[in-house]
Short mmCIF file of N, CA, C and O in Angstrom, two decimals:
data_model
loop_
_atom_site.label_atom_id
_atom_site.label_comp_id
_atom_site.label_asym_id
_atom_site.label_seq_id
_atom_site.Cartn_x
_atom_site.Cartn_y
_atom_site.Cartn_z
N GLN B 1 -6.55 -3.08 -18.97
CA GLN B 1 -7.93 -2.94 -18.67
C GLN B 1 -8.31 -3.35 -17.36
O GLN B 1 -9.59 -3.82 -17.20
N VAL B 2 -7.51 -3.35 -16.37
CA VAL B 2 -7.76 -3.79 -15.07
C VAL B 2 -8.81 -2.74 -14.58
O VAL B 2 -8.72 -1.57 -14.73
N GLN B 3 -9.90 -3.29 -13.96
CA GLN B 3 -10.92 -2.45 -13.32
C GLN B 3 -11.38 -3.01 -12.07
O GLN B 3 -11.64 -4.19 -11.90
N LEU B 4 -11.54 -2.03 -11.06
CA LEU B 4 -12.10 -2.30 -9.67
C LEU B 4 -13.12 -1.35 -9.52
O LEU B 4 -12.93 -0.07 -9.52
N VAL B 5 -14.43 -1.83 -9.23
CA VAL B 5 -15.50 -1.05 -8.91
C VAL B 5 -16.09 -1.29 -7.67
O VAL B 5 -16.76 -2.37 -7.45
N GLU B 6 -16.12 -0.25 -6.75
CA GLU B 6 -16.64 -0.53 -5.44
C GLU B 6 -18.16 -0.17 -5.41
O GLU B 6 -18.54 0.68 -6.18
N SER B 7 -18.83 -0.76 -4.49
CA SER B 7 -20.29 -0.40 -4.25
C SER B 7 -20.65 -0.75 -2.95
O SER B 7 -20.00 -1.40 -2.12
N GLY B 8 -21.93 -0.33 -2.53
CA GLY B 8 -22.32 -0.72 -1.19
C GLY B 8 -22.31 0.39 -0.04
O GLY B 8 -22.77 0.13 1.10
N GLY B 9 -21.54 1.39 -0.34
CA GLY B 9 -21.43 2.51 0.60
C GLY B 9 -22.86 3.25 0.84
O GLY B 9 -23.79 3.00 0.04
N GLY B 10 -22.83 4.08 1.73
CA GLY B 10 -24.01 4.82 2.16
C GLY B 10 -23.99 5.32 3.54
O GLY B 10 -23.00 5.49 4.12
N LEU B 11 -25.17 5.68 4.03
CA LEU B 11 -25.37 6.29 5.34
C LEU B 11 -25.77 5.28 6.33
O LEU B 11 -26.66 4.45 6.03
N ALA B 12 -25.01 5.15 7.41
CA ALA B 12 -25.34 4.29 8.47
C ALA B 12 -25.28 5.00 9.81
O ALA B 12 -24.53 5.83 10.06
N GLN B 13 -26.15 4.43 10.77
CA GLN B 13 -26.05 5.00 12.17
C GLN B 13 -24.97 4.27 12.88
O GLN B 13 -24.57 3.17 12.60
N PRO B 14 -24.44 4.99 13.95
CA PRO B 14 -23.42 4.28 14.85
C PRO B 14 -24.02 2.98 15.36
O PRO B 14 -25.18 2.98 15.72
N GLY B 15 -23.18 1.97 15.32
CA GLY B 15 -23.62 0.56 15.71
C GLY B 15 -24.30 -0.19 14.49
O GLY B 15 -24.53 -1.45 14.73
N GLY B 16 -24.51 0.45 13.40
CA GLY B 16 -25.10 -0.14 12.25
C GLY B 16 -24.04 -0.94 11.42
O GLY B 16 -22.87 -1.12 11.80
N SER B 17 -24.58 -1.45 10.32
CA SER B 17 -23.77 -2.32 9.39
C SER B 17 -23.92 -2.00 7.90
O SER B 17 -24.89 -1.48 7.61
N LEU B 18 -22.82 -2.20 7.28
CA LEU B 18 -22.81 -2.10 5.76
C LEU B 18 -21.98 -3.20 5.19
O LEU B 18 -20.99 -3.57 5.94
N ARG B 19 -22.15 -3.66 3.98
CA ARG B 19 -21.34 -4.60 3.26
C ARG B 19 -20.83 -3.93 1.97
O ARG B 19 -21.75 -3.59 1.17
N LEU B 20 -19.56 -3.66 1.78
CA LEU B 20 -19.03 -3.12 0.64
C LEU B 20 -18.57 -4.33 -0.32
O LEU B 20 -18.24 -5.36 0.12
N SER B 21 -18.80 -4.01 -1.65
CA SER B 21 -18.33 -4.92 -2.64
C SER B 21 -17.44 -4.29 -3.61
O SER B 21 -17.41 -3.09 -3.82
N CYS B 22 -16.55 -5.08 -4.22
CA CYS B 22 -15.56 -4.63 -5.18
C CYS B 22 -15.53 -5.66 -6.36
O CYS B 22 -15.04 -6.78 -6.15
N ALA B 23 -16.07 -5.24 -7.44
CA ALA B 23 -16.13 -6.13 -8.64
C ALA B 23 -14.87 -5.98 -9.44
O ALA B 23 -14.53 -4.79 -9.78
N ALA B 24 -14.16 -7.03 -9.59
CA ALA B 24 -12.88 -7.00 -10.35
C ALA B 24 -12.94 -7.53 -11.82
O ALA B 24 -13.69 -8.54 -11.99
N SER B 25 -12.17 -6.95 -12.69
CA SER B 25 -12.12 -7.53 -14.00
C SER B 25 -10.86 -7.09 -14.73
O SER B 25 -10.03 -6.25 -14.21
N GLY B 26 -10.47 -7.78 -15.73
CA GLY B 26 -9.16 -7.55 -16.45
C GLY B 26 -7.92 -8.13 -16.02
O GLY B 26 -7.01 -7.89 -16.51
N PHE B 27 -8.06 -8.94 -15.02
CA PHE B 27 -6.94 -9.84 -14.48
C PHE B 27 -7.49 -11.07 -13.86
O PHE B 27 -8.77 -11.17 -13.72
N THR B 28 -6.60 -11.98 -13.59
CA THR B 28 -6.95 -13.15 -12.96
C THR B 28 -7.16 -12.93 -11.38
O THR B 28 -6.14 -13.12 -10.60
N PHE B 29 -8.36 -12.65 -11.09
CA PHE B 29 -8.62 -12.29 -9.76
C PHE B 29 -8.10 -13.23 -8.62
O PHE B 29 -7.61 -12.93 -7.63
N SER B 30 -8.31 -14.47 -8.87
CA SER B 30 -7.96 -15.63 -7.97
C SER B 30 -6.56 -15.68 -7.63
O SER B 30 -6.15 -16.44 -6.72
N SER B 31 -5.63 -15.02 -8.48
CA SER B 31 -4.21 -15.07 -8.27
C SER B 31 -3.53 -14.06 -7.39
O SER B 31 -2.43 -14.09 -7.14
N TYR B 32 -4.36 -13.04 -6.95
CA TYR B 32 -3.83 -11.88 -6.32
C TYR B 32 -4.50 -11.61 -5.06
O TYR B 32 -5.75 -11.87 -4.79
N ALA B 33 -3.68 -11.21 -4.08
CA ALA B 33 -4.18 -10.75 -2.77
C ALA B 33 -4.92 -9.34 -3.06
O ALA B 33 -4.54 -8.60 -4.04
N MET B 34 -5.85 -9.06 -2.17
CA MET B 34 -6.66 -7.89 -2.35
C MET B 34 -6.70 -7.01 -0.97
O MET B 34 -6.46 -7.68 0.02
N ASN B 35 -7.08 -5.71 -1.12
CA ASN B 35 -7.19 -4.87 0.11
C ASN B 35 -8.21 -3.98 0.14
O ASN B 35 -8.71 -3.66 -0.99
N TRP B 36 -8.58 -3.47 1.29
CA TRP B 36 -9.41 -2.27 1.37
C TRP B 36 -8.56 -1.16 2.10
O TRP B 36 -7.70 -1.54 3.00
N ALA B 37 -8.75 -0.05 1.69
CA ALA B 37 -8.18 1.15 2.37
C ALA B 37 -9.19 2.23 2.36
O ALA B 37 -10.19 2.23 1.70
N ARG B 38 -8.99 3.29 3.15
CA ARG B 38 -9.90 4.32 3.21
C ARG B 38 -9.19 5.65 3.53
O ARG B 38 -8.08 5.79 3.92
N GLN B 39 -10.05 6.66 3.16
CA GLN B 39 -9.47 8.06 3.34
C GLN B 39 -10.60 8.82 4.00
O GLN B 39 -11.67 9.15 3.35
N ALA B 40 -10.46 9.30 5.20
CA ALA B 40 -11.36 10.25 5.86
C ALA B 40 -11.18 11.67 5.51
O ALA B 40 -10.06 11.99 5.13
N PRO B 41 -12.14 12.49 5.73
CA PRO B 41 -12.02 13.94 5.41
C PRO B 41 -10.74 14.50 6.07
O PRO B 41 -10.70 14.42 7.36
N GLY B 42 -9.92 15.17 5.40
CA GLY B 42 -8.82 15.93 6.05
C GLY B 42 -7.67 14.92 6.35
O GLY B 42 -6.73 15.41 7.03
N LYS B 43 -7.68 13.60 6.08
CA LYS B 43 -6.76 12.74 6.54
C LYS B 43 -6.07 11.93 5.40
O LYS B 43 -6.64 12.01 4.25
N GLY B 44 -5.03 11.29 5.57
CA GLY B 44 -4.36 10.58 4.54
C GLY B 44 -4.97 9.12 4.36
O GLY B 44 -5.93 8.81 5.06
N LEU B 45 -4.44 8.36 3.41
CA LEU B 45 -4.91 7.16 3.06
C LEU B 45 -4.63 6.13 4.19
O LEU B 45 -3.41 6.19 4.59
N GLU B 46 -5.55 5.31 4.58
CA GLU B 46 -5.31 4.36 5.73
C GLU B 46 -5.66 3.03 5.18
O GLU B 46 -6.74 2.77 4.82
N TRP B 47 -4.61 2.06 5.36
CA TRP B 47 -4.92 0.75 5.01
C TRP B 47 -5.91 0.06 6.07
O TRP B 47 -5.63 0.33 7.18
N VAL B 48 -6.84 -0.63 5.53
CA VAL B 48 -7.99 -1.16 6.54
C VAL B 48 -7.82 -2.72 6.65
O VAL B 48 -7.81 -3.18 7.79
N SER B 49 -7.73 -3.45 5.55
CA SER B 49 -7.73 -4.92 5.55
C SER B 49 -7.09 -5.42 4.27
O SER B 49 -7.12 -4.88 3.24
N GLY B 50 -6.64 -6.71 4.46
CA GLY B 50 -6.09 -7.45 3.31
C GLY B 50 -6.42 -8.81 3.36
O GLY B 50 -6.70 -9.53 4.39
N ILE B 51 -6.37 -9.54 2.22
CA ILE B 51 -6.78 -10.96 2.17
C ILE B 51 -5.83 -11.62 1.11
O ILE B 51 -5.72 -11.03 -0.01
N TRP B 52 -5.45 -12.83 1.47
CA TRP B 52 -4.57 -13.54 0.44
C TRP B 52 -5.43 -14.01 -0.74
O TRP B 52 -6.73 -14.05 -0.61
N SER B 53 -4.84 -14.46 -1.86
CA SER B 53 -5.53 -14.83 -3.00
C SER B 53 -6.58 -15.98 -2.84
O SER B 53 -7.53 -15.90 -3.45
N ASP B 54 -6.28 -16.87 -1.95
CA ASP B 54 -7.13 -18.01 -1.73
C ASP B 54 -8.12 -17.73 -0.58
O ASP B 54 -8.97 -18.68 -0.19
N GLY B 55 -7.94 -16.60 0.19
CA GLY B 55 -8.94 -16.27 1.17
C GLY B 55 -8.57 -16.85 2.60
O GLY B 55 -9.27 -16.60 3.50
N ARG B 56 -7.47 -17.66 2.62
CA ARG B 56 -7.21 -18.34 3.89
C ARG B 56 -6.61 -17.50 4.98
O ARG B 56 -6.67 -17.71 6.20
N ASN B 57 -5.95 -16.40 4.49
CA ASN B 57 -5.34 -15.44 5.56
C ASN B 57 -5.86 -14.06 5.39
O ASN B 57 -5.99 -13.57 4.25
N THR B 58 -6.31 -13.43 6.46
CA THR B 58 -6.81 -12.12 6.39
C THR B 58 -6.13 -11.20 7.41
O THR B 58 -5.66 -11.84 8.50
N TYR B 59 -6.06 -9.91 7.22
CA TYR B 59 -5.30 -8.93 8.13
C TYR B 59 -6.14 -7.74 8.26
O TYR B 59 -6.85 -7.29 7.37
N TYR B 60 -6.04 -7.15 9.44
CA TYR B 60 -6.83 -6.01 9.73
C TYR B 60 -5.98 -4.85 10.51
O TYR B 60 -5.20 -5.16 11.29
N ALA B 61 -6.40 -3.63 10.14
CA ALA B 61 -5.92 -2.56 10.96
C ALA B 61 -6.52 -2.65 12.36
O ALA B 61 -7.53 -3.06 12.59
N ASP B 62 -5.69 -2.23 13.36
CA ASP B 62 -6.21 -2.24 14.79
C ASP B 62 -7.51 -1.57 14.93
O ASP B 62 -8.31 -1.89 15.75
N SER B 63 -7.71 -0.48 14.23
CA SER B 63 -9.00 0.32 14.19
C SER B 63 -10.25 -0.40 13.90
O SER B 63 -11.28 0.08 14.27
N VAL B 64 -10.17 -1.39 13.13
CA VAL B 64 -11.31 -2.12 12.69
C VAL B 64 -11.41 -3.58 13.13
O VAL B 64 -12.38 -4.25 12.87
N LYS B 65 -10.29 -4.08 13.75
CA LYS B 65 -10.25 -5.51 14.15
C LYS B 65 -11.40 -5.78 15.05
O LYS B 65 -11.69 -5.07 16.11
N GLY B 66 -12.02 -6.99 14.84
CA GLY B 66 -13.22 -7.46 15.60
C GLY B 66 -14.52 -6.83 15.08
O GLY B 66 -15.58 -7.40 15.50
N ARG B 67 -14.46 -5.84 14.23
CA ARG B 67 -15.79 -5.25 13.73
C ARG B 67 -15.92 -5.48 12.31
O ARG B 67 -16.98 -5.54 11.82
N PHE B 68 -14.88 -5.40 11.45
CA PHE B 68 -14.92 -5.66 10.02
C PHE B 68 -14.42 -7.09 9.60
O PHE B 68 -13.45 -7.60 10.33
N THR B 69 -14.94 -7.51 8.56
CA THR B 69 -14.53 -8.90 8.00
C THR B 69 -14.39 -8.73 6.49
O THR B 69 -15.28 -8.45 5.79
N ILE B 70 -13.26 -9.07 6.13
CA ILE B 70 -12.87 -9.12 4.60
C ILE B 70 -13.06 -10.59 4.13
O ILE B 70 -12.70 -11.56 4.81
N SER B 71 -13.56 -10.64 2.99
CA SER B 71 -13.84 -11.91 2.22
C SER B 71 -13.78 -11.71 0.83
O SER B 71 -13.78 -10.74 0.30
N ARG B 72 -13.81 -12.85 0.10
CA ARG B 72 -13.73 -12.80 -1.39
C ARG B 72 -14.47 -14.08 -1.86
O ARG B 72 -14.52 -15.13 -1.34
N ASP B 73 -15.07 -13.90 -3.09
CA ASP B 73 -15.64 -14.93 -3.82
C ASP B 73 -14.98 -15.00 -5.20
O ASP B 73 -15.21 -14.21 -6.06
N ASN B 74 -14.01 -15.89 -5.36
CA ASN B 74 -13.22 -15.89 -6.51
C ASN B 74 -13.98 -16.33 -7.72
O ASN B 74 -13.59 -15.91 -8.85
N ALA B 75 -14.96 -17.02 -7.51
CA ALA B 75 -15.87 -17.49 -8.65
C ALA B 75 -16.65 -16.31 -9.30
O ALA B 75 -16.99 -16.36 -10.46
N LYS B 76 -16.85 -15.24 -8.45
CA LYS B 76 -17.59 -14.07 -8.80
C LYS B 76 -16.66 -12.96 -9.16
O LYS B 76 -17.20 -11.78 -9.44
N ASN B 77 -15.29 -13.06 -8.94
CA ASN B 77 -14.32 -12.03 -9.03
C ASN B 77 -14.79 -10.76 -8.18
O ASN B 77 -14.73 -9.71 -8.67
N THR B 78 -15.20 -11.08 -6.87
CA THR B 78 -15.68 -10.03 -6.07
C THR B 78 -15.04 -10.11 -4.74
O THR B 78 -14.89 -11.13 -4.12
N LEU B 79 -14.68 -8.98 -4.11
CA LEU B 79 -14.06 -8.78 -2.81
C LEU B 79 -15.24 -8.06 -1.93
O LEU B 79 -15.86 -7.21 -2.50
N TYR B 80 -15.24 -8.44 -0.76
CA TYR B 80 -16.23 -7.95 0.23
C TYR B 80 -15.53 -7.27 1.46
O TYR B 80 -14.49 -7.76 1.82
N LEU B 81 -16.26 -6.39 2.07
CA LEU B 81 -15.98 -5.90 3.34
C LEU B 81 -17.19 -5.73 4.14
O LEU B 81 -18.04 -4.83 3.89
N GLN B 82 -17.37 -6.69 5.13
CA GLN B 82 -18.63 -6.63 5.98
C GLN B 82 -18.12 -5.76 7.17
O GLN B 82 -17.22 -5.97 7.90
N MET B 83 -18.93 -4.63 7.48
CA MET B 83 -18.64 -3.69 8.40
C MET B 83 -19.73 -3.63 9.45
O MET B 83 -20.88 -3.25 9.10
N ASN B 84 -19.41 -3.99 10.65
CA ASN B 84 -20.24 -4.09 11.74
C ASN B 84 -19.89 -3.09 12.78
O ASN B 84 -18.73 -2.61 12.88
N SER B 85 -20.80 -2.83 13.71
CA SER B 85 -20.59 -1.99 14.84
C SER B 85 -19.81 -0.68 14.42
O SER B 85 -18.88 -0.16 14.96
N LEU B 86 -20.48 -0.02 13.32
CA LEU B 86 -19.88 1.09 12.75
C LEU B 86 -19.79 2.31 13.76
O LEU B 86 -20.65 2.48 14.60
N LYS B 87 -18.70 3.05 13.61
CA LYS B 87 -18.49 4.28 14.42
C LYS B 87 -18.36 5.51 13.56
O LYS B 87 -17.98 5.34 12.35
N PRO B 88 -18.64 6.66 14.06
CA PRO B 88 -18.51 7.90 13.28
C PRO B 88 -17.11 7.93 12.73
O PRO B 88 -16.92 8.43 11.50
N GLU B 89 -16.12 7.62 13.28
CA GLU B 89 -14.77 7.56 12.65
C GLU B 89 -14.37 6.66 11.60
O GLU B 89 -13.37 6.65 10.93
N ASP B 90 -15.36 5.81 11.30
CA ASP B 90 -15.36 4.94 10.12
C ASP B 90 -15.73 5.70 8.85
O ASP B 90 -15.61 5.16 7.78
N THR B 91 -16.22 6.96 9.05
CA THR B 91 -16.63 7.69 7.85
C THR B 91 -15.46 8.06 7.08
O THR B 91 -14.49 8.59 7.41
N ALA B 92 -15.61 7.67 5.68
CA ALA B 92 -14.43 7.76 4.83
C ALA B 92 -14.93 7.34 3.41
O ALA B 92 -15.92 6.71 3.21
N LEU B 93 -14.08 7.55 2.47
CA LEU B 93 -14.16 6.99 1.09
C LEU B 93 -13.31 5.72 1.13
O LEU B 93 -12.15 5.75 1.35
N TYR B 94 -14.03 4.63 0.67
CA TYR B 94 -13.35 3.30 0.77
C TYR B 94 -12.99 2.77 -0.54
O TYR B 94 -13.86 2.82 -1.47
N TYR B 95 -11.74 2.37 -0.63
CA TYR B 95 -11.21 1.86 -1.90
C TYR B 95 -10.90 0.40 -1.76
O TYR B 95 -10.35 -0.08 -0.78
N CYS B 96 -10.94 -0.37 -2.96
CA CYS B 96 -10.44 -1.66 -3.02
C CYS B 96 -9.15 -1.40 -3.76
O CYS B 96 -9.03 -0.57 -4.72
N ALA B 97 -8.08 -2.28 -3.51
CA ALA B 97 -6.86 -2.25 -4.29
C ALA B 97 -6.22 -3.58 -4.38
O ALA B 97 -6.37 -4.51 -3.51
N LYS B 98 -5.62 -3.78 -5.51
CA LYS B 98 -4.99 -5.01 -5.78
C LYS B 98 -3.52 -5.04 -5.47
O LYS B 98 -2.73 -4.05 -5.65
N THR B 99 -3.05 -6.06 -4.77
CA THR B 99 -1.72 -6.19 -4.35
C THR B 99 -0.85 -6.59 -5.55
O THR B 99 -1.14 -7.46 -6.35
N LEU B 100 0.31 -5.79 -5.76
CA LEU B 100 1.24 -6.22 -6.61
C LEU B 100 2.31 -7.30 -6.07
O LEU B 100 2.48 -8.25 -6.66
N ALA B 101 2.73 -7.02 -4.83
CA ALA B 101 3.67 -7.97 -4.16
C ALA B 101 3.75 -7.55 -2.71
O ALA B 101 3.52 -6.46 -2.29
N THR B 102 4.07 -8.59 -1.97
CA THR B 102 4.42 -8.38 -0.55
C THR B 102 5.67 -8.99 -0.25
O THR B 102 5.92 -10.22 -0.38
N ASN B 103 6.71 -8.18 0.18
CA ASN B 103 7.98 -8.71 0.60
C ASN B 103 8.42 -8.20 1.91
O ASN B 103 8.36 -6.95 2.09
N PHE B 104 8.78 -9.10 2.79
CA PHE B 104 9.34 -8.69 4.03
C PHE B 104 8.33 -7.76 4.89
O PHE B 104 8.65 -6.94 5.60
N GLY B 105 7.06 -8.22 4.72
CA GLY B 105 5.94 -7.32 5.37
C GLY B 105 5.57 -6.09 4.67
O GLY B 105 4.61 -5.41 5.17
N ILE B 106 6.18 -5.70 3.58
CA ILE B 106 5.84 -4.52 2.81
C ILE B 106 4.99 -4.89 1.66
O ILE B 106 5.46 -5.61 0.75
N THR B 107 3.88 -4.27 1.47
CA THR B 107 3.07 -4.53 0.40
C THR B 107 2.85 -3.30 -0.54
O THR B 107 2.79 -2.09 -0.11
N THR B 108 3.04 -3.59 -1.85
CA THR B 108 2.77 -2.60 -2.79
C THR B 108 1.66 -2.90 -3.58
O THR B 108 1.21 -3.93 -3.78
N TYR B 109 0.91 -1.81 -4.11
CA TYR B 109 -0.39 -1.93 -4.78
C TYR B 109 -0.19 -1.39 -6.26
O TYR B 109 0.44 -0.41 -6.46
N ASP B 110 -0.98 -2.03 -7.18
CA ASP B 110 -0.79 -1.46 -8.58
C ASP B 110 -2.03 -0.91 -9.16
O ASP B 110 -2.10 -0.03 -10.18
N TYR B 111 -3.32 -1.31 -8.56
CA TYR B 111 -4.61 -0.80 -9.26
C TYR B 111 -5.48 -0.56 -8.01
O TYR B 111 -5.57 -1.17 -7.02
N TRP B 112 -6.27 0.57 -8.27
CA TRP B 112 -7.31 1.17 -7.28
C TRP B 112 -8.60 1.34 -7.90
O TRP B 112 -8.71 1.53 -9.06
N GLY B 113 -9.62 1.13 -7.16
CA GLY B 113 -10.93 1.54 -7.66
C GLY B 113 -11.23 2.99 -7.44
O GLY B 113 -10.33 3.77 -6.90
N GLN B 114 -12.43 3.50 -7.78
CA GLN B 114 -12.77 4.94 -7.57
C GLN B 114 -13.35 5.16 -6.20
O GLN B 114 -13.23 6.31 -5.91
N GLY B 115 -13.65 4.21 -5.52
CA GLY B 115 -14.04 4.37 -4.10
C GLY B 115 -15.53 4.41 -3.99
O GLY B 115 -16.31 4.75 -4.99
N THR B 116 -15.91 4.08 -2.73
CA THR B 116 -17.50 4.16 -2.36
C THR B 116 -17.48 4.90 -0.98
O THR B 116 -16.75 4.60 -0.09
N GLN B 117 -18.42 5.82 -0.90
CA GLN B 117 -18.51 6.64 0.36
C GLN B 117 -19.27 6.03 1.47
O GLN B 117 -20.35 5.46 1.21
N VAL B 118 -18.65 5.97 2.61
CA VAL B 118 -19.34 5.45 3.76
C VAL B 118 -19.46 6.63 4.85
O VAL B 118 -18.37 7.19 5.15
N THR B 119 -20.73 6.92 5.25
CA THR B 119 -20.90 7.96 6.28
C THR B 119 -21.65 7.37 7.44
O THR B 119 -22.71 6.73 7.32
N VAL B 120 -21.04 7.52 8.64
CA VAL B 120 -21.70 7.02 9.79
C VAL B 120 -21.91 8.23 10.71
O VAL B 120 -21.14 8.89 11.18
N SER B 121 -23.28 8.37 10.93
CA SER B 121 -23.70 9.58 11.69
C SER B 121 -25.18 9.27 12.16
O SER B 121 -25.99 8.58 11.66
N SER B 122 -25.32 9.90 13.35
CA SER B 122 -26.70 9.76 13.93
C SER B 122 -27.56 11.01 13.71
O SER B 122 -28.74 11.12 13.95
#
């Protein structure tokens, strides 16, 4: 009964900001690394960001580095993605995903949310 529920998506202008949330349940949230990924129209799934279970280490795709910030509140079982300086190319369906394992730099995922839509347009 693992469940991941994204929220916070919507319409933003270029240069604007949004904060996405992912509410987790059905597992010990604080024991697992978490991730954000996105899928733009007509494109494949793109990994966006990841964070270790304790929040001390974070990782970003080059396309969002310096603009997005991943964080988590383990007491609330919630993952966040603060999105600043938004660009039209950030338009996508955003998913949160639970890490199963990371070995030799390769991460596998076992659970995904339904996604929340982010649209960046003037």
